[in-house]
Structures are given as structure tokens and as C-alpha cells.
mmCIF file with all atom_site columns, C-alpha atoms in Angstrom:
data_model
loop_
_atom_site.group_PDB
_atom_site.id
_atom_site.type_symbol
_atom_site.label_atom_id
_atom_site.label_alt_id
_atom_site.label_comp_id
_atom_site.label_asym_id
_atom_site.label_entity_id
_atom_site.label_seq_id
_atom_site.pdbx_PDB_ins_code
_atom_site.Cartn_x
_atom_site.Cartn_y
_atom_site.Cartn_z
_atom_site.occupancy
_atom_site.B_iso_or_equiv
_atom_site.pdbx_formal_charge
_atom_site.auth_seq_id
_atom_site.auth_comp_id
_atom_site.auth_asym_id
_atom_site.auth_atom_id
_atom_site.pdbx_PDB_model_num
ATOM 1   C CA . MET A 1 1   ? 80.515  92.539  118.148 1.00 0.00 ? 1   MET A CA 1
ATOM 2   C CA . SER A 1 2   ? 81.553  95.935  118.889 1.00 0.00 ? 2   SER A CA 1
ATOM 3   C CA . VAL A 1 3   ? 84.829  96.475  119.476 1.00 0.00 ? 3   VAL A CA 1
ATOM 4   C CA . SER A 1 4   ? 86.413  99.987  121.761 1.00 0.00 ? 4   SER A CA 1
ATOM 5   C CA . ARG A 1 5   ? 88.976  100.969 119.211 1.00 0.00 ? 5   ARG A CA 1
ATOM 6   C CA . SER A 1 6   ? 90.572  103.798 121.485 1.00 0.00 ? 6   SER A CA 1
ATOM 7   C CA . PRO A 1 7   ? 94.214  104.916 121.055 1.00 0.00 ? 7   PRO A CA 1
ATOM 8   C CA . ARG A 1 8   ? 94.952  104.086 124.751 1.00 0.00 ? 8   ARG A CA 1
ATOM 9   C CA . ALA A 1 9   ? 93.880  100.952 124.572 1.00 0.00 ? 9   ALA A CA 1
ATOM 10  C CA . ALA A 1 10  ? 95.876  100.363 122.225 1.00 0.00 ? 10  ALA A CA 1
ATOM 11  C CA . TRP A 1 11  ? 98.711  101.994 123.496 1.00 0.00 ? 11  TRP A CA 1
ATOM 12  C CA . SER A 1 12  ? 98.146  99.607  127.292 1.00 0.00 ? 12  SER A CA 1
ATOM 13  C CA . ALA A 1 13  ? 97.971  96.239  125.281 1.00 0.00 ? 13  ALA A CA 1
ATOM 14  C CA . LEU A 1 14  ? 101.640 97.588  123.190 1.00 0.00 ? 14  LEU A CA 1
ATOM 15  C CA . ARG A 1 15  ? 102.665 98.206  126.524 1.00 0.00 ? 15  ARG A CA 1
ATOM 16  C CA . CYS A 1 16  ? 102.111 94.559  128.212 1.00 0.00 ? 16  CYS A CA 1
ATOM 17  C CA . TRP A 1 17  ? 103.036 92.629  125.051 1.00 0.00 ? 17  TRP A CA 1
ATOM 18  C CA . PRO A 1 18  ? 106.070 89.844  125.722 1.00 0.00 ? 18  PRO A CA 1
ATOM 19  C CA . ARG A 1 19  ? 109.269 89.807  123.820 1.00 0.00 ? 19  ARG A CA 1
ATOM 20  C CA . ARG A 1 20  ? 108.225 87.570  121.581 1.00 0.00 ? 20  ARG A CA 1
ATOM 21  C CA . ARG A 1 21  ? 105.576 89.741  119.944 1.00 0.00 ? 21  ARG A CA 1
ATOM 22  C CA . TRP A 1 22  ? 108.429 92.568  119.915 1.00 0.00 ? 22  TRP A CA 1
ATOM 23  C CA . ALA A 1 23  ? 110.585 89.986  118.360 1.00 0.00 ? 23  ALA A CA 1
ATOM 24  C CA . ALA A 1 24  ? 107.124 89.347  115.545 1.00 0.00 ? 24  ALA A CA 1
ATOM 25  C CA . VAL A 1 25  ? 107.052 93.090  115.073 1.00 0.00 ? 25  VAL A CA 1
ATOM 26  C CA . ALA A 1 26  ? 110.900 93.066  114.618 1.00 0.00 ? 26  ALA A CA 1
ATOM 27  C CA . ALA A 1 27  ? 111.412 89.702  112.011 1.00 0.00 ? 27  ALA A CA 1
ATOM 28  C CA . ALA A 1 28  ? 108.242 91.371  110.351 1.00 0.00 ? 28  ALA A CA 1
ATOM 29  C CA . THR A 1 29  ? 109.107 94.798  109.633 1.00 0.00 ? 29  THR A CA 1
ATOM 30  C CA . PRO A 1 30  ? 111.679 94.212  107.306 1.00 0.00 ? 30  PRO A CA 1
ATOM 31  C CA . LEU A 1 31  ? 110.208 91.432  105.535 1.00 0.00 ? 31  LEU A CA 1
ATOM 32  C CA . ALA A 1 32  ? 107.243 93.971  104.718 1.00 0.00 ? 32  ALA A CA 1
ATOM 33  C CA . VAL A 1 33  ? 109.331 96.342  103.001 1.00 0.00 ? 33  VAL A CA 1
ATOM 34  C CA . LEU A 1 34  ? 110.672 93.248  100.861 1.00 0.00 ? 34  LEU A CA 1
ATOM 35  C CA . VAL A 1 35  ? 107.464 91.803  100.342 1.00 0.00 ? 35  VAL A CA 1
ATOM 36  C CA . LEU A 1 36  ? 106.340 95.430  98.802  1.00 0.00 ? 36  LEU A CA 1
ATOM 37  C CA . GLY A 1 37  ? 108.966 96.664  97.827  1.00 0.00 ? 37  GLY A CA 1
ATOM 38  C CA . VAL A 1 38  ? 110.884 94.196  96.095  1.00 0.00 ? 38  VAL A CA 1
ATOM 39  C CA . PRO A 1 39  ? 108.269 94.506  93.012  1.00 0.00 ? 39  PRO A CA 1
ATOM 40  C CA . THR A 1 40  ? 107.123 98.214  93.675  1.00 0.00 ? 40  THR A CA 1
ATOM 41  C CA . ALA A 1 41  ? 111.183 98.646  92.566  1.00 0.00 ? 41  ALA A CA 1
ATOM 42  C CA . LEU A 1 42  ? 111.222 100.548 95.816  1.00 0.00 ? 42  LEU A CA 1
ATOM 43  C CA . VAL A 1 43  ? 113.734 97.675  97.027  1.00 0.00 ? 43  VAL A CA 1
ATOM 44  C CA . PRO A 1 44  ? 116.223 98.569  93.850  1.00 0.00 ? 44  PRO A CA 1
ATOM 45  C CA . THR A 1 45  ? 116.360 94.648  92.162  1.00 0.00 ? 45  THR A CA 1
ATOM 46  C CA . PRO A 1 46  ? 118.084 93.265  89.361  1.00 0.00 ? 46  PRO A CA 1
ATOM 47  C CA . LEU A 1 47  ? 114.786 91.577  89.374  1.00 0.00 ? 47  LEU A CA 1
ATOM 48  C CA . PHE A 1 48  ? 111.914 94.389  88.668  1.00 0.00 ? 48  PHE A CA 1
ATOM 49  C CA . SER A 1 49  ? 112.293 98.195  87.037  1.00 0.00 ? 49  SER A CA 1
ATOM 50  C CA . ARG A 1 50  ? 110.074 100.960 87.587  1.00 0.00 ? 50  ARG A CA 1
ATOM 51  C CA . SER A 1 51  ? 109.145 102.924 83.818  1.00 0.00 ? 51  SER A CA 1
ATOM 52  C CA . VAL A 1 52  ? 107.596 106.369 86.408  1.00 0.00 ? 52  VAL A CA 1
ATOM 53  C CA . PRO A 1 53  ? 110.510 106.872 89.036  1.00 0.00 ? 53  PRO A CA 1
ATOM 54  C CA . PRO A 1 54  ? 109.284 107.311 92.849  1.00 0.00 ? 54  PRO A CA 1
ATOM 55  C CA . VAL A 1 55  ? 108.182 110.024 94.414  1.00 0.00 ? 55  VAL A CA 1
ATOM 56  C CA . TRP A 1 56  ? 109.057 111.562 98.129  1.00 0.00 ? 56  TRP A CA 1
ATOM 57  C CA . TRP A 1 57  ? 105.967 110.141 99.764  1.00 0.00 ? 57  TRP A CA 1
ATOM 58  C CA . ASN A 1 58  ? 106.495 106.387 98.206  1.00 0.00 ? 58  ASN A CA 1
ATOM 59  C CA . TYR A 1 59  ? 109.270 105.658 101.234 1.00 0.00 ? 59  TYR A CA 1
ATOM 60  C CA . SER A 1 60  ? 108.058 107.167 103.829 1.00 0.00 ? 60  SER A CA 1
ATOM 61  C CA . MET A 1 61  ? 104.349 104.840 102.975 1.00 0.00 ? 61  MET A CA 1
ATOM 62  C CA . LEU A 1 62  ? 106.666 101.517 102.495 1.00 0.00 ? 62  LEU A CA 1
ATOM 63  C CA . LEU A 1 63  ? 108.490 102.134 105.641 1.00 0.00 ? 63  LEU A CA 1
ATOM 64  C CA . LEU A 1 64  ? 104.680 102.899 107.831 1.00 0.00 ? 64  LEU A CA 1
ATOM 65  C CA . THR A 1 65  ? 103.120 100.349 105.846 1.00 0.00 ? 65  THR A CA 1
ATOM 66  C CA . ALA A 1 66  ? 105.960 97.638  107.248 1.00 0.00 ? 66  ALA A CA 1
ATOM 67  C CA . VAL A 1 67  ? 105.724 98.760  110.617 1.00 0.00 ? 67  VAL A CA 1
ATOM 68  C CA . LEU A 1 68  ? 102.348 98.641  111.398 1.00 0.00 ? 68  LEU A CA 1
ATOM 69  C CA . SER A 1 69  ? 101.134 95.197  109.405 1.00 0.00 ? 69  SER A CA 1
ATOM 70  C CA . ALA A 1 70  ? 104.275 94.042  111.513 1.00 0.00 ? 70  ALA A CA 1
ATOM 71  C CA . VAL A 1 71  ? 102.391 94.730  114.153 1.00 0.00 ? 71  VAL A CA 1
ATOM 72  C CA . VAL A 1 72  ? 98.925  93.347  112.586 1.00 0.00 ? 72  VAL A CA 1
ATOM 73  C CA . LEU A 1 73  ? 100.824 90.450  112.474 1.00 0.00 ? 73  LEU A CA 1
ATOM 74  C CA . ALA A 1 74  ? 102.529 90.395  115.967 1.00 0.00 ? 74  ALA A CA 1
ATOM 75  C CA . THR A 1 75  ? 98.903  90.260  117.139 1.00 0.00 ? 75  THR A CA 1
ATOM 76  C CA . TYR A 1 76  ? 98.458  87.297  115.714 1.00 0.00 ? 76  TYR A CA 1
ATOM 77  C CA . VAL A 1 77  ? 101.654 85.507  117.827 1.00 0.00 ? 77  VAL A CA 1
ATOM 78  C CA . ARG A 1 78  ? 99.789  83.232  120.112 1.00 0.00 ? 78  ARG A CA 1
ATOM 79  C CA . THR A 1 79  ? 101.234 84.181  123.582 1.00 0.00 ? 79  THR A CA 1
ATOM 80  C CA . GLY A 1 80  ? 99.175  82.031  125.991 1.00 0.00 ? 80  GLY A CA 1
ATOM 81  C CA . PRO A 1 81  ? 95.717  79.956  125.838 1.00 0.00 ? 81  PRO A CA 1
ATOM 82  C CA . VAL A 1 82  ? 93.225  81.527  123.991 1.00 0.00 ? 82  VAL A CA 1
ATOM 83  C CA . ALA A 1 83  ? 89.697  81.814  125.346 1.00 0.00 ? 83  ALA A CA 1
ATOM 84  C CA . GLY A 1 84  ? 86.968  83.753  123.523 1.00 0.00 ? 84  GLY A CA 1
ATOM 85  C CA . ARG A 1 85  ? 88.994  85.895  121.095 1.00 0.00 ? 85  ARG A CA 1
ATOM 86  C CA . ASP A 1 86  ? 88.253  86.298  117.930 1.00 0.00 ? 86  ASP A CA 1
ATOM 87  C CA . ASP A 1 87  ? 91.188  85.928  116.187 1.00 0.00 ? 87  ASP A CA 1
ATOM 88  C CA . ALA A 1 88  ? 89.050  86.955  112.527 1.00 0.00 ? 88  ALA A CA 1
ATOM 89  C CA . THR A 1 89  ? 89.086  91.110  114.003 1.00 0.00 ? 89  THR A CA 1
ATOM 90  C CA . GLY A 1 90  ? 90.545  93.008  112.134 1.00 0.00 ? 90  GLY A CA 1
ATOM 91  C CA . ARG A 1 91  ? 91.539  90.495  109.440 1.00 0.00 ? 91  ARG A CA 1
ATOM 92  C CA . SER A 1 92  ? 90.036  91.843  105.980 1.00 0.00 ? 92  SER A CA 1
ATOM 93  C CA . LEU A 1 93  ? 90.713  95.530  107.656 1.00 0.00 ? 93  LEU A CA 1
ATOM 94  C CA . GLY A 1 94  ? 95.005  94.357  107.328 1.00 0.00 ? 94  GLY A CA 1
ATOM 95  C CA . SER A 1 95  ? 94.260  92.518  104.018 1.00 0.00 ? 95  SER A CA 1
ATOM 96  C CA . ALA A 1 96  ? 92.276  95.468  102.428 1.00 0.00 ? 96  ALA A CA 1
ATOM 97  C CA . GLY A 1 97  ? 95.089  98.211  103.407 1.00 0.00 ? 97  GLY A CA 1
ATOM 98  C CA . ALA A 1 98  ? 98.413  95.443  102.338 1.00 0.00 ? 98  ALA A CA 1
ATOM 99  C CA . VAL A 1 99  ? 96.478  95.413  98.954  1.00 0.00 ? 99  VAL A CA 1
ATOM 100 C CA . LEU A 1 100 ? 95.671  98.960  98.904  1.00 0.00 ? 100 LEU A CA 1
ATOM 101 C CA . SER A 1 101 ? 99.561  100.001 99.663  1.00 0.00 ? 101 SER A CA 1
ATOM 102 C CA . PHE A 1 102 ? 100.290 97.828  97.284  1.00 0.00 ? 102 PHE A CA 1
ATOM 103 C CA . LEU A 1 103 ? 98.946  99.863  94.792  1.00 0.00 ? 103 LEU A CA 1
ATOM 104 C CA . ALA A 1 104 ? 99.738  103.149 96.057  1.00 0.00 ? 104 ALA A CA 1
ATOM 105 C CA . VAL A 1 105 ? 103.184 102.432 95.778  1.00 0.00 ? 105 VAL A CA 1
ATOM 106 C CA . GLY A 1 106 ? 103.602 100.686 92.429  1.00 0.00 ? 106 GLY A CA 1
ATOM 107 C CA . CYS A 1 107 ? 104.875 102.192 90.004  1.00 0.00 ? 107 CYS A CA 1
ATOM 108 C CA . PRO A 1 108 ? 101.171 103.304 87.795  1.00 0.00 ? 108 PRO A CA 1
ATOM 109 C CA . VAL A 1 109 ? 101.974 102.484 84.619  1.00 0.00 ? 109 VAL A CA 1
ATOM 110 C CA . CYS A 1 110 ? 103.073 99.065  85.481  1.00 0.00 ? 110 CYS A CA 1
ATOM 111 C CA . ASN A 1 111 ? 99.832  98.827  87.245  1.00 0.00 ? 111 ASN A CA 1
ATOM 112 C CA . LYS A 1 112 ? 97.814  96.148  84.329  1.00 0.00 ? 112 LYS A CA 1
ATOM 113 C CA . ALA A 1 113 ? 95.167  97.394  85.668  1.00 0.00 ? 113 ALA A CA 1
ATOM 114 C CA . ALA A 1 114 ? 95.130  100.552 85.204  1.00 0.00 ? 114 ALA A CA 1
ATOM 115 C CA . LEU A 1 115 ? 97.016  100.566 82.105  1.00 0.00 ? 115 LEU A CA 1
ATOM 116 C CA . LEU A 1 116 ? 94.535  98.007  80.375  1.00 0.00 ? 116 LEU A CA 1
ATOM 117 C CA . LEU A 1 117 ? 91.485  100.176 81.662  1.00 0.00 ? 117 LEU A CA 1
ATOM 118 C CA . LEU A 1 118 ? 92.699  103.447 81.258  1.00 0.00 ? 118 LEU A CA 1
ATOM 119 C CA . GLY A 1 119 ? 96.090  103.215 79.083  1.00 0.00 ? 119 GLY A CA 1
ATOM 120 C CA . ALA A 1 120 ? 99.415  104.645 79.385  1.00 0.00 ? 120 ALA A CA 1
ATOM 121 C CA . SER A 1 121 ? 98.906  108.782 79.510  1.00 0.00 ? 121 SER A CA 1
ATOM 122 C CA . GLY A 1 122 ? 95.599  108.011 81.717  1.00 0.00 ? 122 GLY A CA 1
ATOM 123 C CA . ALA A 1 123 ? 97.170  105.859 84.197  1.00 0.00 ? 123 ALA A CA 1
ATOM 124 C CA . LEU A 1 124 ? 99.807  108.639 84.641  1.00 0.00 ? 124 LEU A CA 1
ATOM 125 C CA . SER A 1 125 ? 96.941  111.426 84.241  1.00 0.00 ? 125 SER A CA 1
ATOM 126 C CA . TYR A 1 126 ? 94.296  109.778 86.438  1.00 0.00 ? 126 TYR A CA 1
ATOM 127 C CA . TRP A 1 127 ? 95.936  106.908 88.448  1.00 0.00 ? 127 TRP A CA 1
ATOM 128 C CA . ALA A 1 128 ? 99.216  108.473 89.498  1.00 0.00 ? 128 ALA A CA 1
ATOM 129 C CA . PRO A 1 129 ? 97.087  111.579 90.708  1.00 0.00 ? 129 PRO A CA 1
ATOM 130 C CA . LEU A 1 130 ? 95.327  109.374 93.248  1.00 0.00 ? 130 LEU A CA 1
ATOM 131 C CA . GLN A 1 131 ? 97.583  107.110 94.140  1.00 0.00 ? 131 GLN A CA 1
ATOM 132 C CA . PRO A 1 132 ? 98.540  109.182 97.747  1.00 0.00 ? 132 PRO A CA 1
ATOM 133 C CA . ALA A 1 133 ? 94.923  109.126 98.486  1.00 0.00 ? 133 ALA A CA 1
ATOM 134 C CA . VAL A 1 134 ? 94.884  105.271 97.819  1.00 0.00 ? 134 VAL A CA 1
ATOM 135 C CA . ALA A 1 135 ? 97.936  105.044 100.199 1.00 0.00 ? 135 ALA A CA 1
ATOM 136 C CA . VAL A 1 136 ? 96.673  107.738 103.534 1.00 0.00 ? 136 VAL A CA 1
ATOM 137 C CA . LEU A 1 137 ? 93.129  105.235 102.719 1.00 0.00 ? 137 LEU A CA 1
ATOM 138 C CA . ALA A 1 138 ? 95.761  101.917 103.157 1.00 0.00 ? 138 ALA A CA 1
ATOM 139 C CA . LEU A 1 139 ? 97.314  103.615 106.056 1.00 0.00 ? 139 LEU A CA 1
ATOM 140 C CA . VAL A 1 140 ? 94.215  103.784 107.634 1.00 0.00 ? 140 VAL A CA 1
ATOM 141 C CA . LEU A 1 141 ? 92.741  100.605 106.983 1.00 0.00 ? 141 LEU A CA 1
ATOM 142 C CA . LEU A 1 142 ? 96.239  98.799  108.186 1.00 0.00 ? 142 LEU A CA 1
ATOM 143 C CA . ALA A 1 143 ? 95.702  100.476 111.578 1.00 0.00 ? 143 ALA A CA 1
ATOM 144 C CA . GLU A 1 144 ? 92.511  100.387 112.198 1.00 0.00 ? 144 GLU A CA 1
ATOM 145 C CA . ALA A 1 145 ? 93.205  97.253  112.093 1.00 0.00 ? 145 ALA A CA 1
ATOM 146 C CA . ALA A 1 146 ? 95.887  97.305  114.036 1.00 0.00 ? 146 ALA A CA 1
ATOM 147 C CA . LEU A 1 147 ? 93.576  99.063  116.377 1.00 0.00 ? 147 LEU A CA 1
ATOM 148 C CA . ARG A 1 148 ? 90.980  96.819  116.427 1.00 0.00 ? 148 ARG A CA 1
ATOM 149 C CA . ARG A 1 149 ? 92.980  93.346  117.138 1.00 0.00 ? 149 ARG A CA 1
ATOM 150 C CA . LEU A 1 150 ? 94.519  95.600  120.071 1.00 0.00 ? 150 LEU A CA 1
ATOM 151 C CA . ALA A 1 151 ? 91.039  96.874  121.909 1.00 0.00 ? 151 ALA A CA 1
ATOM 152 C CA . THR A 1 152 ? 90.138  93.055  121.995 1.00 0.00 ? 152 THR A CA 1
ATOM 153 C CA . GLU A 1 153 ? 93.259  91.687  123.306 1.00 0.00 ? 153 GLU A CA 1
ATOM 154 C CA . ALA A 1 154 ? 92.777  95.196  126.088 1.00 0.00 ? 154 ALA A CA 1
ATOM 155 C CA . ALA A 1 155 ? 88.808  94.200  126.041 1.00 0.00 ? 155 ALA A CA 1
ATOM 156 C CA . CYS A 1 156 ? 90.105  90.360  127.533 1.00 0.00 ? 156 CYS A CA 1
ATOM 157 C CA . PRO A 1 157 ? 93.118  90.261  128.621 1.00 0.00 ? 157 PRO A CA 1
ATOM 158 C CA . VAL A 1 158 ? 94.003  85.881  128.822 1.00 0.00 ? 158 VAL A CA 1
ATOM 159 C CA . ARG A 1 159 ? 96.639  85.891  131.632 1.00 0.00 ? 159 ARG A CA 1
ATOM 160 C CA . PRO A 1 160 ? 99.653  83.095  130.811 1.00 0.00 ? 160 PRO A CA 1
ATOM 161 C CA . VAL A 1 161 ? 98.914  79.720  133.183 1.00 0.00 ? 161 VAL A CA 1
ATOM 162 C CA . ALA A 1 162 ? 101.424 79.456  135.366 1.00 0.00 ? 162 ALA A CA 1
#
């Protein structure tokens, strides 16, 4: 199924969202900040610490990821009867974007895979410079997932039964 994913169609779908979905975005955004920020030690807690301090873009990435993840999540909130909508649209893109976001903002030496494959100096020399590119890829995947999810709403709007 080919889905038009124009930003104009996405914006149109967002403008038609009921309060229930916006409430889901409002609830999911801080939850996503905590889910991503606590294990990566961007949100300070006694549970986790970083060997390498965060860089300037980590916090903006955290916020953008949280908002985009919340929008994708809110598209799964049902607002009425669903007829013919494919709930799997954009699911794998959103999941991949969330995982890449975690890898992008995490401490380069705390990433066990990078540490095992490259060692501590390799993680700092090779993985850390790649993290901004991974962050951009993660945001692109999350935005694509949101556009696809919203485009299916714009293409097949379901009117609530009165």
C-alpha cells in the first residue's frame, strides 16, 4: 500500500485530533523523556551515571525524540470505530527510531556493544563522532513513522458514530 506522507496531510490530521489524543501526547512526552533520559543519565538520578559528560545536542535530541515518540504513540489511541486501518503502518520505523535515539544520546563508553567491539578508546574515537549522525537518522525515522501514521488518518478518516 502506497501512502502519501505529505506534511500538509499530517498537519491536517493533527488539527482534527480530539482532546483524548492530545492528552496522550501530553502524558507520553514526559514519560518518554524519563524512559530515554534516566538510563542514559541525561536525567540525573542515583541509578545511572555517565563516564563521558553529555554534549550540547543530547538534550535537544532527548526532547525531540520524546515529542515525536509521543505523537507516534498517540496515533494508536482509538477515537472511534476503526475500519480498514492498518495499525502496523510506521510501527517498525518508530521502533527503530526509538532504539537509535537511545544509542545516539547514550554515553559512548557505556554502550556495551561499542565497548566490546571497539574498546574504550575506540568507542570514544569512532562511535562518539558517529552519534550525531545516528541521532539525525533516529529523528528522520521517527518523523517518517509519524508522517505515515498521520497520512493513513488523513487518507481514511473515520467519523465517530453518534
